[in-house]
Structure formats: structure tokens, C-alpha cells
Amino acid sequence: MTTNPNNGFVSGLEGVVAAQTRLSHVDGQRGELILAGYALEEVAPTLSFEAMVHLLWHDRLPTSVEVIHLHSELARWRALPPALLDLLQSAARTNRPAMDALRMAAGAIDLDLPASALDDGTLGHVLLARIPTVVAAYWRLQQGAAPIAPDPALGHAANYLYMLTGSVPNAARVRGLETYLNTVIDHGLNASTFTARVIIATHSDLVSAITGAIGALKGPLHGGAPGPALDMVFAIGEAARAEAYLRAKLEAGERLMGFGHRIYKVRDPRAEVLAAAARDLYAADGDMALYTLAGAVEETAVRLLAEFKPGRNLQTNVEFYTALLLHGLALPTDLFAPTFAVGRVAGWIGHAWEQIATGRLIRPASQYIGARGRSYEHADADRSHALS
Ligand code: ACO
């Protein structure tokens, strides 16, 4: 932690507790992630995404009637207004990255709604329902294909895959994506969640909070890059080459993507859950080659990191198996960060509602490090504000 003992300045707010939440708890020393009271390992691979959202938003597991109700509510709002599709079409013409398009569309996501529908509860459902539609529609427009209308009969995860490909996914694929979305749904006071809370704390609106959160997620330091982790596995190609490849990288002072974490000093519990989901998915597809290779790369990387960086406890992080799982779901790397947003938006909304309930504006202080005692009267005449 970088602290200035003189006035309490904490660089990057590291370690500063800036919110109370019942949504999730991250314990980096023990490698635990708790979601609304349940261990990640217990709920993420088991619950449907709708059930997970209900748990997060209402602090209890839903009844089957409540799951059906949430499903219907989301299915009702999935379709995008034509003007929003036009906006995505314009962005596709200039080939803007998917996260740019998502940020633009998020701000206009309530375009077709009457003012009477703009209560926070409705907007939560609209945002959760429409973000996957935006991502899928934009992806197809970028490929020169027409967007696929959502299918109200399909669950949230199945419908997302359907809108991307036009095929109804099999049960293994739906399970794989639901486990991914459940795993990334919330993670303490990360940068995008904090952004959402700051915005909503001014009594702004939920759409603004989520648009801001997407802006924060877009940055590579947050959204991360599971793409490079996947590239590394492909570059290694076969297990026998892992040691030489990774050793050369470490000798050159490079970082191994998908390893190390600011908070987790043991294996990220999300890596565990996603690795199991990837194993199941690749097994269902009948081709374990990439999964087996990734396991060998992981084992070698962790061993070499301990050798090159003793005492640092550099372990596998969430990105490594995210890459493998999403690749197994046939998602291109360009869709990794937007797909993360498809899951995390439920957490952002939950945090925004929590923050509204506190009613407290978030307004930290800053440490002034500029000049003092300057006098305008003695300023150089050439720098006068007068226009000639
Ligand atoms: N490969 C090699 N060395 C590493 C790695 C790595 N992946 N991660 C950390 N180190 C080394 C650093 O070089 C440093 O060594 P030094 O003290 O000899 O200079 C030491 O470990 C500590 O590194 P820091 O950067 O201080 O650790 P920090 O906690 O700030 O970094 C981070 C965390 C940014 C995730 C880092 O581990 C990293 O760059 N990993 C690779 C990129 C990656 O996988 N990012 C996704 C993270 S998960 C997420 O954000 C959701």
C-alpha cells in the first residue's frame, strides 16, 4: 500500500474500504469468493444465470416461480429499438471495437421507454436484458450479417449464444456460459463497480451508472486481456515446448499472462471453477487436446514463476481459464470483454441499488500538491487574458 502518512493519501485507494455490501466478499489470502453468502464453487456451476441474479438482487435463492418470472421479465425487454440498431450499424461501418459500441449503446438503451417506465426496477431488467442483445447484434453487424432477434423461449445464456450464431446451443454450452456469467457476476469493489456506485450516489440514473461502469471496464487494466493468455497457449502448441517457451519469456523479463493477482495470493477461486467448466465443455465436445495442453502450460508456469519470483506467490488468475472456456464456446477474443459485461452488469445493478439505499454521496478528498501564494497582479503582461 502506498500511503502518505502526512495526510492519509492512499494511492489507488488500495486497501481503503469505501462501501459496505452484502453482494460479494473477496478473501485474497484464503482464495475465497463469497456470493451473497454462498461459496462461488457451490453456486456458480449449479445455478442458472437467472437464479444467480435473483440470489444477488434479493439475497436469497429463488423459487421456481420466481425464476420463471425473472425469465419472462428479461425476455420481455430483450429486443432493441430500431434507432439503437441504427446506432450499432453506424458504429460497425467504422469498425469500432465492440466495447466502444457497447458503451455508446448503453447510454441509449432506454431510448424507446416512456418516462413512466424509468423506475430503477424496470431499468435494471432492461439493462440486464438488452446488453447481451447489443453485444450480439453488434458482433453480427461487424461480420456483415443481420442481427438475430432474441428468442423469448430461451434462457438468458442460451439466448445470447443463439443471437450470436443463429443456432440454439446444446445443454453443455449453455452450462458452460452460465458458469462463466455466474463466476464473474460480482467481485467486491472493483473499478467498474466503484464507478457505478459513484455515479448513482449523486442520485443520477441507473443507465448513467451502468454506462460509466462499461467505460471503466473498457480499460485494459480492468477488462483484462484473456486473449493474450490464449495466444500464449496456442504459441506453445505442445506440452513439451512449455518449459523452454515460458523460461525464455521469464528470462527476458516478460510477464506470463493469466498469472498473478493484486488481491489473490493463492489460486484465484474463479480459475478453479472456470477450469472445471472448461474441462466439462471440452469433454462434451469430445476433444480434450487444448484443455490438456492448457493444464500442462499452467503447471509449468506456476512452477517457473515460483523459481523466478520466489515469495511472490504468483498463481493462476481468472483470465487463464476464462480464455479457454470462452474459446471452447466459440467466442472470438473480441467478445471476451463484452461477454464479461453481460455477466457483471447484474453485479453493477445490485451495487447501484445498494448505494441508492445508503443515500450517501461519495465524495473523497484530494491532496493539493500545486503551487501556493501566487499573485495574479504580478503575472507577466504577455500572459494577460485580454484579447488583442
Ligand atoms: N509473470 C511474471 N512476473 C510477474 C507476473 C507474471 N504474470 N505477475 C507479477 N510478476 C512479478 C513482477 O514482475 C514483480 O516482480 P519484481 O518484484 O521482481 O519486479 C512481482 O511479481 C510483483 O508484481 P506486481 O506488478 O507488483 O504485482 P501486482 O499485484 O501489482 O500485479 C498483476 C498484479 C498486474 C495481475 C500481475 O500479476 C500481472 O501483470 N499479471 C499478468 C497479466 C494478467 O494476467 N492480468 C490479469 C489479472 S486478473 C484481472 O485483472 C481480473
Short mmCIF file of C-alpha atoms and ligand atoms in Angstrom, two decimals:
data_model
loop_
_atom_site.label_atom_id
_atom_site.label_comp_id
_atom_site.label_asym_id
_atom_site.label_seq_id
_atom_site.Cartn_x
_atom_site.Cartn_y
_atom_site.Cartn_z
CA MET A 1 0.00 0.00 0.00
CA THR A 2 1.39 3.44 -0.92
CA THR A 3 0.46 5.78 1.92
CA ASN A 4 1.43 9.34 2.63
CA PRO A 5 1.37 9.38 6.41
CA ASN A 6 1.08 13.18 6.45
CA ASN A 7 -2.45 13.45 5.16
CA GLY A 8 -3.82 9.96 4.62
CA PHE A 9 -3.38 9.89 0.85
CA VAL A 10 -3.63 6.29 -0.41
CA SER A 11 -2.50 5.82 -3.98
CA GLY A 12 -5.13 3.97 -6.00
CA LEU A 13 -7.31 3.75 -2.84
CA GLU A 14 -5.66 0.37 -2.29
CA GLY A 15 -6.99 -1.22 0.89
CA VAL A 16 -9.43 1.66 1.54
CA VAL A 17 -12.89 0.38 2.48
CA ALA A 18 -15.27 2.66 0.57
CA ALA A 19 -18.53 0.70 0.67
CA GLN A 20 -20.43 -1.93 2.59
CA THR A 21 -22.01 -4.68 0.55
CA ARG A 22 -23.84 -7.94 1.09
CA LEU A 23 -23.30 -8.93 -2.56
CA SER A 24 -19.81 -10.46 -2.59
CA HIS A 25 -16.68 -10.89 -0.50
CA VAL A 26 -13.16 -11.49 -1.80
CA ASP A 27 -10.57 -13.06 0.52
CA GLY A 28 -7.27 -12.96 -1.33
CA GLN A 29 -5.25 -14.79 1.31
CA ARG A 30 -7.56 -17.77 1.56
CA GLY A 31 -8.60 -17.73 -2.10
CA GLU A 32 -12.30 -17.36 -1.35
CA LEU A 33 -15.06 -15.60 -3.19
CA ILE A 34 -18.43 -15.48 -1.46
CA LEU A 35 -21.53 -14.52 -3.45
CA ALA A 36 -24.49 -13.48 -1.27
CA GLY A 37 -23.35 -15.87 1.44
CA TYR A 38 -22.56 -18.87 -0.78
CA ALA A 39 -19.13 -20.11 -1.83
CA LEU A 40 -18.54 -19.42 -5.52
CA GLU A 41 -17.70 -23.11 -6.09
CA GLU A 42 -21.11 -24.13 -4.82
CA VAL A 43 -23.39 -21.80 -6.77
CA ALA A 44 -21.58 -20.82 -9.98
CA PRO A 45 -21.54 -24.28 -11.62
CA THR A 46 -25.04 -25.14 -10.43
CA LEU A 47 -27.45 -22.22 -10.72
CA SER A 48 -28.97 -20.86 -13.88
CA PHE A 49 -27.91 -17.26 -14.53
CA GLU A 50 -31.43 -16.09 -13.75
CA ALA A 51 -31.32 -17.86 -10.36
CA MET A 52 -27.90 -16.35 -9.66
CA VAL A 53 -29.19 -12.87 -10.47
CA HIS A 54 -32.17 -13.39 -8.16
CA LEU A 55 -29.82 -14.53 -5.38
CA LEU A 56 -27.66 -11.45 -5.82
CA TRP A 57 -30.50 -8.96 -6.12
CA HIS A 58 -32.84 -10.38 -3.45
CA ASP A 59 -30.32 -12.05 -1.12
CA ARG A 60 -31.98 -15.46 -1.30
CA LEU A 61 -32.33 -18.30 -3.75
CA PRO A 62 -35.47 -18.03 -5.88
CA THR A 63 -38.40 -20.38 -6.07
CA SER A 64 -39.01 -21.93 -9.49
CA VAL A 65 -41.91 -19.49 -9.96
CA GLU A 66 -39.57 -16.57 -9.27
CA VAL A 67 -37.05 -17.87 -11.82
CA ILE A 68 -39.81 -18.09 -14.43
CA HIS A 69 -40.94 -14.60 -13.52
CA LEU A 70 -37.43 -13.15 -13.94
CA HIS A 71 -37.01 -15.05 -17.20
CA SER A 72 -40.28 -13.56 -18.55
CA GLU A 73 -39.35 -10.09 -17.41
CA LEU A 74 -35.96 -10.28 -19.16
CA ALA A 75 -37.40 -11.88 -22.31
CA ARG A 76 -39.91 -9.01 -22.49
CA TRP A 77 -37.19 -6.35 -22.72
CA ARG A 78 -34.59 -8.11 -24.88
CA ALA A 79 -35.42 -6.64 -28.30
CA LEU A 80 -33.66 -3.38 -29.19
CA PRO A 81 -35.46 -0.32 -30.55
CA PRO A 82 -34.71 0.28 -34.26
CA ALA A 83 -32.85 3.52 -33.52
CA LEU A 84 -30.42 1.61 -31.31
CA LEU A 85 -29.79 -0.89 -34.09
CA ASP A 86 -29.14 2.07 -36.42
CA LEU A 87 -26.57 3.38 -33.95
CA LEU A 88 -24.84 -0.01 -33.87
CA GLN A 89 -24.91 -0.14 -37.67
CA SER A 90 -23.15 3.25 -37.79
CA ALA A 91 -20.50 2.06 -35.33
CA ALA A 92 -19.99 -1.11 -37.36
CA ARG A 93 -19.41 0.94 -40.53
CA THR A 94 -16.31 2.46 -38.92
CA ASN A 95 -15.42 -0.89 -37.31
CA ARG A 96 -15.33 0.45 -33.76
CA PRO A 97 -14.23 -2.10 -31.14
CA ALA A 98 -17.09 -3.97 -29.50
CA MET A 99 -16.56 -2.28 -26.12
CA ASP A 100 -16.86 1.16 -27.79
CA ALA A 101 -20.14 0.11 -29.40
CA LEU A 102 -21.40 -1.27 -26.09
CA ARG A 103 -20.53 1.99 -24.31
CA MET A 104 -22.38 4.02 -26.98
CA ALA A 105 -25.45 1.78 -26.98
CA ALA A 106 -25.63 1.52 -23.20
CA GLY A 107 -26.28 5.25 -22.91
CA ALA A 108 -29.20 4.99 -25.32
CA ILE A 109 -30.58 1.68 -24.08
CA ASP A 110 -33.78 3.25 -22.71
CA LEU A 111 -34.42 5.26 -25.87
CA ASP A 112 -37.86 3.77 -26.53
CA LEU A 113 -39.15 3.79 -22.98
CA PRO A 114 -41.78 6.23 -21.77
CA ALA A 115 -40.76 8.31 -18.75
CA SER A 116 -43.30 6.36 -16.68
CA ALA A 117 -41.23 3.18 -17.19
CA LEU A 118 -37.96 4.68 -15.99
CA ASP A 119 -38.07 3.45 -12.41
CA ASP A 120 -34.92 1.72 -11.18
CA GLY A 121 -36.52 -1.72 -11.02
CA THR A 122 -37.63 -1.65 -14.65
CA LEU A 123 -34.34 -0.14 -15.79
CA GLY A 124 -32.43 -2.93 -14.05
CA HIS A 125 -34.34 -5.51 -16.05
CA VAL A 126 -33.97 -3.53 -19.28
CA LEU A 127 -30.20 -3.18 -18.86
CA LEU A 128 -29.66 -6.82 -17.95
CA ALA A 129 -31.90 -7.99 -20.81
CA ARG A 130 -30.56 -5.73 -23.54
CA ILE A 131 -26.79 -5.72 -23.01
CA PRO A 132 -26.40 -9.24 -24.50
CA THR A 133 -28.62 -8.20 -27.40
CA VAL A 134 -26.39 -5.19 -28.07
CA VAL A 135 -23.21 -7.29 -27.97
CA ALA A 136 -24.62 -10.00 -30.23
CA ALA A 137 -26.23 -7.58 -32.70
CA TYR A 138 -23.05 -5.54 -32.98
CA TRP A 139 -20.90 -8.62 -33.50
CA ARG A 140 -23.12 -9.76 -36.35
CA LEU A 141 -23.21 -6.29 -37.92
CA GLN A 142 -19.42 -6.20 -37.82
CA GLN A 143 -19.38 -9.51 -39.71
CA GLY A 144 -21.74 -8.04 -42.32
CA ALA A 145 -24.60 -10.24 -41.08
CA ALA A 146 -28.06 -9.22 -39.94
CA PRO A 147 -28.75 -9.21 -36.18
CA ILE A 148 -30.79 -12.17 -34.96
CA ALA A 149 -33.93 -11.35 -33.00
CA PRO A 150 -33.94 -12.70 -29.43
CA ASP A 151 -35.90 -15.89 -28.77
CA PRO A 152 -38.15 -15.36 -25.73
CA ALA A 153 -38.35 -19.12 -25.12
CA LEU A 154 -34.61 -19.38 -24.41
CA GLY A 155 -32.91 -18.62 -21.10
CA HIS A 156 -30.56 -15.66 -20.79
CA ALA A 157 -27.32 -17.52 -21.58
CA ALA A 158 -28.80 -19.72 -24.30
CA ASN A 159 -30.39 -16.72 -25.98
CA TYR A 160 -27.06 -14.83 -26.01
CA LEU A 161 -25.34 -17.72 -27.83
CA TYR A 162 -28.34 -18.04 -30.14
CA MET A 163 -28.25 -14.33 -31.07
CA LEU A 164 -24.53 -14.66 -31.88
CA THR A 165 -24.74 -17.77 -34.04
CA GLY A 166 -28.35 -18.37 -35.06
CA SER A 167 -28.20 -21.89 -33.60
CA VAL A 168 -29.83 -23.00 -30.38
CA PRO A 169 -26.86 -24.13 -28.21
CA ASN A 170 -26.71 -27.57 -26.63
CA ALA A 171 -27.00 -28.04 -22.85
CA ALA A 172 -23.21 -28.31 -22.34
CA ARG A 173 -22.64 -24.94 -23.98
CA VAL A 174 -25.41 -23.26 -22.01
CA ARG A 175 -24.00 -24.71 -18.77
CA GLY A 176 -20.50 -23.52 -19.71
CA LEU A 177 -21.68 -19.97 -20.35
CA GLU A 178 -23.91 -19.87 -17.26
CA THR A 179 -20.99 -20.97 -15.10
CA TYR A 180 -18.86 -18.22 -16.64
CA LEU A 181 -21.51 -15.50 -16.18
CA ASN A 182 -22.19 -16.63 -12.60
CA THR A 183 -18.46 -16.65 -11.84
CA VAL A 184 -17.88 -13.07 -12.97
CA ILE A 185 -21.19 -11.64 -11.75
CA ASP A 186 -19.62 -9.74 -8.87
CA HIS A 187 -16.22 -9.27 -7.28
CA GLY A 188 -16.16 -6.76 -4.44
CA LEU A 189 -15.41 -3.11 -5.08
CA ASN A 190 -13.57 -3.44 -8.38
CA ALA A 191 -13.05 -0.34 -10.57
CA SER A 192 -16.22 -0.58 -12.67
CA THR A 193 -18.42 -1.37 -9.67
CA PHE A 194 -16.94 1.58 -7.79
CA THR A 195 -17.64 3.78 -10.84
CA ALA A 196 -21.29 2.69 -10.89
CA ARG A 197 -21.63 3.43 -7.18
CA VAL A 198 -20.03 6.89 -7.52
CA ILE A 199 -22.39 7.85 -10.34
CA ILE A 200 -25.59 6.57 -8.74
CA ALA A 201 -24.60 8.15 -5.40
CA THR A 202 -25.15 11.59 -6.95
CA HIS A 203 -28.80 10.50 -7.46
CA SER A 204 -28.12 10.19 -11.17
CA ASP A 205 -29.89 7.36 -13.01
CA LEU A 206 -29.15 3.67 -13.40
CA VAL A 207 -28.43 3.92 -17.14
CA SER A 208 -25.74 6.53 -16.45
CA ALA A 209 -24.23 4.34 -13.72
CA ILE A 210 -24.02 1.29 -15.97
CA THR A 211 -22.71 3.29 -18.93
CA GLY A 212 -19.95 4.66 -16.68
CA ALA A 213 -19.16 1.17 -15.42
CA ILE A 214 -18.79 -0.05 -19.00
CA GLY A 215 -16.41 2.85 -19.63
CA ALA A 216 -14.29 1.74 -16.67
CA LEU A 217 -14.35 -1.90 -17.75
CA LYS A 218 -13.19 -0.92 -21.24
CA GLY A 219 -9.72 -0.05 -19.93
CA PRO A 220 -7.19 -2.88 -20.38
CA LEU A 221 -6.13 -2.70 -16.73
CA HIS A 222 -9.61 -3.77 -15.68
CA GLY A 223 -11.25 -5.65 -18.52
CA GLY A 224 -8.01 -7.53 -18.73
CA ALA A 225 -6.90 -9.49 -21.71
CA PRO A 226 -7.60 -13.21 -21.59
CA GLY A 227 -6.79 -13.03 -25.32
CA PRO A 228 -3.00 -12.91 -24.71
CA ALA A 229 -3.27 -15.88 -22.31
CA LEU A 230 -4.95 -17.87 -25.07
CA ASP A 231 -2.38 -16.68 -27.63
CA MET A 232 0.37 -17.93 -25.31
CA VAL A 233 -1.17 -21.42 -25.10
CA PHE A 234 -1.52 -21.54 -28.89
CA ALA A 235 2.06 -20.29 -29.38
CA ILE A 236 3.36 -23.07 -27.11
CA GLY A 237 1.40 -25.58 -29.16
CA GLU A 238 2.54 -28.76 -27.39
CA ALA A 239 3.24 -29.55 -23.74
CA ALA A 240 6.88 -30.48 -24.41
CA ARG A 241 7.58 -26.91 -25.54
CA ALA A 242 6.06 -25.22 -22.48
CA GLU A 243 9.16 -25.21 -20.28
CA ALA A 244 11.51 -23.70 -22.89
CA TYR A 245 8.94 -21.16 -24.09
CA LEU A 246 7.95 -19.92 -20.63
CA ARG A 247 11.51 -19.94 -19.30
CA ALA A 248 12.63 -17.78 -22.24
CA LYS A 249 9.82 -15.30 -21.51
CA LEU A 250 10.72 -15.04 -17.85
CA GLU A 251 14.43 -14.73 -18.62
CA ALA A 252 13.53 -11.83 -20.93
CA GLY A 253 11.70 -10.17 -18.00
CA GLU A 254 8.26 -10.64 -19.56
CA ARG A 255 5.08 -11.39 -17.62
CA LEU A 256 3.12 -14.55 -18.13
CA MET A 257 -0.46 -13.62 -18.96
CA GLY A 258 -3.10 -15.26 -16.81
CA PHE A 259 -0.89 -15.45 -13.71
CA GLY A 260 -0.57 -13.19 -10.68
CA HIS A 261 -3.20 -11.04 -8.98
CA ARG A 262 -3.22 -7.93 -6.81
CA ILE A 263 -5.52 -9.46 -4.21
CA TYR A 264 -5.29 -13.25 -4.60
CA LYS A 265 -2.05 -14.69 -3.25
CA VAL A 266 -3.28 -18.24 -3.79
CA ARG A 267 -5.02 -19.68 -6.85
CA ASP A 268 -7.94 -17.43 -7.82
CA PRO A 269 -11.05 -19.44 -6.89
CA ARG A 270 -12.61 -18.34 -10.17
CA ALA A 271 -9.80 -20.12 -12.05
CA GLU A 272 -10.77 -23.35 -10.28
CA VAL A 273 -14.45 -23.05 -11.25
CA LEU A 274 -13.73 -21.99 -14.82
CA ALA A 275 -11.15 -24.77 -15.29
CA ALA A 276 -13.76 -27.35 -14.27
CA ALA A 277 -16.33 -25.75 -16.59
CA ALA A 278 -13.83 -25.75 -19.46
CA ARG A 279 -12.96 -29.41 -18.79
CA ASP A 280 -16.66 -30.37 -18.93
CA LEU A 281 -17.22 -28.37 -22.10
CA TYR A 282 -14.20 -29.76 -23.96
CA ALA A 283 -15.13 -33.28 -22.80
CA ALA A 284 -18.68 -32.82 -24.12
CA ASP A 285 -17.20 -31.70 -27.45
CA GLY A 286 -15.00 -34.83 -27.46
CA ASP A 287 -11.69 -33.02 -27.88
CA MET A 288 -9.56 -32.53 -24.78
CA ALA A 289 -6.33 -31.58 -26.60
CA LEU A 290 -6.41 -27.84 -25.85
CA TYR A 291 -7.60 -28.37 -22.28
CA THR A 292 -4.79 -30.85 -21.61
CA LEU A 293 -2.23 -28.52 -23.17
CA ALA A 294 -3.51 -25.61 -21.03
CA GLY A 295 -3.15 -27.74 -17.90
CA ALA A 296 0.47 -28.51 -18.78
CA VAL A 297 1.16 -24.82 -19.50
CA GLU A 298 -0.42 -23.82 -16.18
CA GLU A 299 1.57 -26.37 -14.18
CA THR A 300 4.83 -25.31 -15.83
CA ALA A 301 4.08 -21.59 -15.49
CA VAL A 302 3.30 -21.79 -11.76
CA ARG A 303 6.47 -23.84 -11.16
CA LEU A 304 8.67 -21.42 -13.13
CA LEU A 305 7.08 -18.35 -11.51
CA ALA A 306 7.97 -19.78 -8.10
CA GLU A 307 11.54 -20.27 -9.36
CA PHE A 308 11.91 -16.81 -10.95
CA LYS A 309 9.85 -14.82 -8.41
CA PRO A 310 10.29 -16.65 -5.11
CA GLY A 311 7.99 -15.49 -2.33
CA ARG A 312 5.63 -13.66 -4.71
CA ASN A 313 3.01 -16.44 -4.72
CA LEU A 314 2.15 -15.93 -8.38
CA GLN A 315 -0.73 -18.26 -9.15
CA THR A 316 -3.24 -18.78 -11.94
CA ASN A 317 -5.78 -15.95 -12.20
CA VAL A 318 -9.29 -15.76 -13.66
CA GLU A 319 -8.10 -14.77 -17.13
CA PHE A 320 -6.33 -18.03 -17.94
CA TYR A 321 -9.35 -20.32 -17.83
CA THR A 322 -11.73 -17.58 -18.98
CA ALA A 323 -9.78 -17.67 -22.22
CA LEU A 324 -10.05 -21.42 -22.51
CA LEU A 325 -13.73 -21.58 -21.61
CA LEU A 326 -14.88 -18.75 -23.87
CA HIS A 327 -12.76 -20.14 -26.73
CA GLY A 328 -14.45 -23.51 -26.16
CA LEU A 329 -17.78 -21.71 -26.51
CA ALA A 330 -16.55 -20.49 -29.93
CA LEU A 331 -16.48 -16.86 -28.81
CA PRO A 332 -13.82 -14.78 -30.59
CA THR A 333 -11.38 -12.87 -28.36
CA ASP A 334 -13.02 -9.55 -29.35
CA LEU A 335 -16.10 -10.71 -27.44
CA PHE A 336 -14.33 -11.69 -24.22
CA ALA A 337 -14.61 -8.26 -22.52
CA PRO A 338 -18.20 -7.58 -23.71
CA THR A 339 -19.22 -11.05 -22.52
CA PHE A 340 -17.71 -10.23 -19.14
CA ALA A 341 -20.02 -7.17 -19.12
CA VAL A 342 -23.02 -9.42 -19.90
CA GLY A 343 -22.41 -11.13 -16.55
CA ARG A 344 -21.05 -8.26 -14.47
CA VAL A 345 -23.93 -5.89 -15.29
CA ALA A 346 -26.05 -7.79 -12.75
CA GLY A 347 -23.44 -7.01 -10.08
CA TRP A 348 -23.25 -3.36 -11.12
CA ILE A 349 -27.02 -3.05 -10.82
CA GLY A 350 -27.05 -4.75 -7.41
CA HIS A 351 -24.34 -2.39 -6.16
CA ALA A 352 -26.15 0.65 -7.57
CA TRP A 353 -29.33 -0.32 -5.73
CA GLU A 354 -27.33 -0.84 -2.52
CA GLN A 355 -25.71 2.57 -2.94
CA ILE A 356 -29.06 4.29 -3.54
CA ALA A 357 -30.30 2.75 -0.30
CA THR A 358 -27.44 4.36 1.66
CA GLY A 359 -28.42 7.78 0.29
CA ARG A 360 -24.82 8.90 0.80
CA LEU A 361 -22.89 10.92 -1.78
CA ILE A 362 -19.39 9.50 -2.45
CA ARG A 363 -17.05 12.43 -2.20
CA PRO A 364 -13.45 11.69 -1.16
CA ALA A 365 -10.84 14.37 -0.63
CA SER A 366 -7.73 15.15 -2.63
CA GLN A 367 -4.28 16.22 -1.57
CA TYR A 368 -3.25 19.52 -3.13
CA ILE A 369 0.33 19.34 -4.44
CA GLY A 370 0.28 22.50 -6.59
CA ALA A 371 1.87 25.88 -6.04
CA ARG A 372 0.77 28.26 -3.32
CA GLY A 373 0.98 32.03 -2.82
CA ARG A 374 0.93 33.05 -6.47
CA SER A 375 -0.35 36.54 -7.19
CA TYR A 376 -2.33 37.42 -10.31
CA GLU A 377 -1.34 41.10 -10.08
CA HIS A 378 2.31 40.25 -10.68
CA ALA A 379 1.65 37.98 -13.63
CA ASP A 380 3.61 38.62 -16.82
CA ALA A 381 1.79 41.13 -19.05
CA ASP A 382 2.24 38.81 -22.08
CA ARG A 383 0.09 36.26 -20.34
CA SER A 384 -2.75 38.71 -19.81
CA HIS A 385 -6.18 37.28 -20.60
CA ALA A 386 -7.01 40.36 -22.68
CA LEU A 387 -7.63 39.61 -26.36
CA SER A 388 -5.70 41.82 -28.77
N1 ACO B 1 4.58 -13.03 -14.79
C1 ACO B 1 5.84 -12.78 -14.36
N2 ACO B 1 6.10 -12.00 -13.29
C2 ACO B 1 5.08 -11.48 -12.64
C3 ACO B 1 3.75 -11.72 -13.02
C4 ACO B 1 3.52 -12.54 -14.15
N3 ACO B 1 2.30 -12.80 -14.57
N4 ACO B 1 2.92 -11.06 -12.18
C5 ACO B 1 3.71 -10.42 -11.29
N5 ACO B 1 5.01 -10.68 -11.57
C6 ACO B 1 6.16 -10.22 -10.83
C7 ACO B 1 6.51 -8.78 -11.15
O1 ACO B 1 7.38 -8.67 -12.25
C8 ACO B 1 7.13 -8.32 -9.87
O2 ACO B 1 8.43 -8.83 -9.83
P1 ACO B 1 9.63 -7.95 -9.23
O3 ACO B 1 9.26 -7.60 -7.84
O4 ACO B 1 10.82 -8.85 -9.34
O5 ACO B 1 9.72 -6.73 -10.09
C9 ACO B 1 6.33 -9.06 -8.82
O6 ACO B 1 5.84 -10.24 -9.44
C10 ACO B 1 5.17 -8.26 -8.26
O7 ACO B 1 4.45 -7.70 -9.34
P2 ACO B 1 3.40 -6.51 -9.21
O8 ACO B 1 3.15 -5.92 -10.55
O9 ACO B 1 3.82 -5.57 -8.11
O10 ACO B 1 2.15 -7.27 -8.70
P3 ACO B 1 0.69 -6.74 -8.78
O11 ACO B 1 -0.02 -7.37 -7.68
O12 ACO B 1 0.60 -5.28 -8.87
O13 ACO B 1 0.26 -7.31 -10.22
C11 ACO B 1 -0.95 -8.20 -11.98
C12 ACO B 1 -0.87 -7.97 -10.46
C13 ACO B 1 -1.00 -6.84 -12.71
C14 ACO B 1 -2.21 -9.00 -12.30
C15 ACO B 1 0.30 -9.00 -12.42
O14 ACO B 1 0.37 -10.22 -11.73
C16 ACO B 1 0.35 -9.25 -13.91
O15 ACO B 1 0.79 -8.36 -14.66
N6 ACO B 1 -0.11 -10.45 -14.41
C17 ACO B 1 -0.10 -10.75 -15.82
C18 ACO B 1 -1.29 -10.09 -16.51
C19 ACO B 1 -2.61 -10.73 -16.14
O16 ACO B 1 -2.77 -11.96 -16.09
N7 ACO B 1 -3.62 -9.88 -15.88
C20 ACO B 1 -4.96 -10.30 -15.48
C21 ACO B 1 -5.11 -10.17 -13.99
S1 ACO B 1 -6.68 -10.79 -13.42
C22 ACO B 1 -7.72 -9.50 -13.52
O17 ACO B 1 -7.33 -8.38 -13.60
C23 ACO B 1 -9.19 -9.72 -13.50
#
